Amino acid sequence: MLISQSSRFAELQSRIHGQVVTEGDEAWASSRQSFNVLHEQRPAAVVRVANADDVAETIRYAAQRGLRIAPQSTGHNAVPIDSLEDALLVRTDALQEVRIDVGARRARVGSGVRWADVADPASEAGLAPLAGSSRTVGVTGYSLGGGMGWLARKHGLQTNALTAVELVTADGELRRIDHDNETDLFWAIRGGGGNYGVVTALEFELFEAPEVYAGALFFPYERAAEVMHTWHELVAAGLPDEITTVARVYNFPPLPELPEFLAGKSFTVVQAAYLGNERDGADLLSPVMELGPDMNTFGMVDPAALGHLAMDPPDPVPYASSARLVSNPTAATIDAFVGAAGPGSGSQLVSVELRSMGGALARRSPGAGARATLAGDYAMFAVGVVMSPDAYGEVLGQAEGVSKALTPWDAGTRYANFEEKSVDTRLFYDEDTFRLLRALRTEWDPSGLFLANHEI
Ligand SMILES: Cc1cc2nc3c(=O)[nH]c(=O)nc-3n(C[C@H](O)[C@H](O)[C@H](O)COP(=O)(O)OP(=O)(O)OC[C@H]3O[C@@H](n4cnc5c(N)ncnc54)[C@H](O)[C@@H]3O)c2cc1C
């Protein structure tokens, strides 16, 4: 039996209201849980902070002892962090404040909040945040890395909807940064991720969306080529920014927790969210609808329903993934996609998607942060469930195979939020942006205290 390491951190524990969790403690496993259960995080200790003062105390404590600080809210993108051996994993999941100002169309949330906790109350007021496909992803990591959701072509990246961020910087000071205060740091953190401090709260815009026309068209997996080509031709011909579409293939594993109509089955699916009415939405999608899907779930829904559309797993799973941003796609791109992920490919990946980009994602909005735009016409994301640890290599190989097949159309840049392994962070930004992000890192964190998933 392991002896708790808590005595090593007794002083830190006496200085904070939250909990210091070390190996041997009952909460050790749950406190360092990664969304990818294949990945084990082994920090010197986990500090589950109760408030911003705890964060400041922890930062001062770590700085004096040569320990690093790895900020984390949910662990959805924990895998890229190489080693936490000499780091305190600062989990902000207890910071659960949610305030919605309907009149001002603003939300204020603690940095442990997950998207469902904002999307649901906002939706009741006819408002939508720029949340992504999953209800359980954390607002903080998603927002600091970019944040591309169902309304992205109309309203851009969530990071540029941020109006204020509260964070504790390396000097142990709690700061509120916005368009008027510490504007350089506010620029850097909007795309530069957890490199600049531990975020305790975020404020951001919500968008008018009393109802959305959204749903999915389910086709047999075998029709992947026909459906994907039709979707691509529709998107390439130009759709309004009000609609964001995704085309993908699913191979659902035979798991008892899945609904019966999905478990063990494969499909080709086109999903969309449209900020408009049913008649116009159906009209826009008619070329795909006219292919005669086996099931059509489209209808007018509350914006919160968008969190269910992609059918992302809500709870931690064992998986491997790969991503690529695609530019100037042609019919050959779709052939390459179907060849790598469609019928006959041997792929068992649970989901391989092409998400339509462009629109507001390609336009720099006034006052935007470091992640001002995101290049590419499609975002490809391939993910497979790893049913047993020895299958990891094969599943990763399949996911990377799709990515490789799309190399000729590579957008020349990567998207931090979709990268689930350690990559050269220069690939995320243009040269000038990276240089400035580096300079600001040196200015605000001269000793390299913070250990982000994607280090700058
Ligand atoms: C099922 C699933 C669906 C997804 N869908 C989308 C999508 O539709 N669109 C999209 O853009 N992305 C999507 N993502 C990617 C997601 O945005 C990233 O995984 C994101 O980093 C998750 O943030 P988190 O806070 O939940 O994760 P965490 O692992 O907790 O955090 C990731 C990183 O963010 C930083 N960070 C987190 N909390 C703090 C804090 N309090 N202070 C400072 N830095 C912090 C740190 O650098 C940390 O390493 C999805 C991921 C999954 C697993």
Short mmCIF file of C-alpha atoms in Angstrom, two decimals, residues 2 13 32 36 65 69 139 145 158 166 169 172-173 178 184 238 247 277-278 294 338 377 430 449:
data_model
loop_
_atom_site.label_atom_id
_atom_site.label_comp_id
_atom_site.label_asym_id
_atom_site.label_seq_id
_atom_site.Cartn_x
_atom_site.Cartn_y
_atom_site.Cartn_z
CA LEU A 2 1.22 3.48 -0.88
CA GLN A 13 -2.17 22.63 2.20
CA ARG A 32 -5.66 13.72 -12.28
CA ASN A 36 -8.33 10.10 -22.71
CA ARG A 65 10.58 25.65 -4.87
CA ILE A 69 2.40 24.97 -12.65
CA VAL A 139 -14.97 26.55 -21.42
CA GLY A 145 -7.05 27.63 -27.80
CA GLN A 158 -14.98 31.71 -29.22
CA GLU A 166 -9.24 36.95 -14.87
CA THR A 169 0.17 35.57 -13.50
CA GLY A 172 1.20 35.76 -8.07
CA GLU A 173 -1.03 38.76 -8.95
CA ASP A 178 -9.65 43.02 -21.32
CA ASP A 184 -0.94 42.72 -24.88
CA GLY A 238 -20.97 28.58 -51.50
CA ALA A 247 -19.95 15.42 -43.27
CA ASN A 277 -35.92 29.13 -40.47
CA GLU A 278 -36.87 25.61 -41.47
CA ASP A 294 -32.57 6.59 -44.08
CA VAL A 338 -13.37 8.04 -48.59
CA ASP A 377 -11.87 25.16 -45.88
CA ASP A 430 2.13 32.78 -38.60
CA LEU A 449 6.64 28.61 -14.58
#
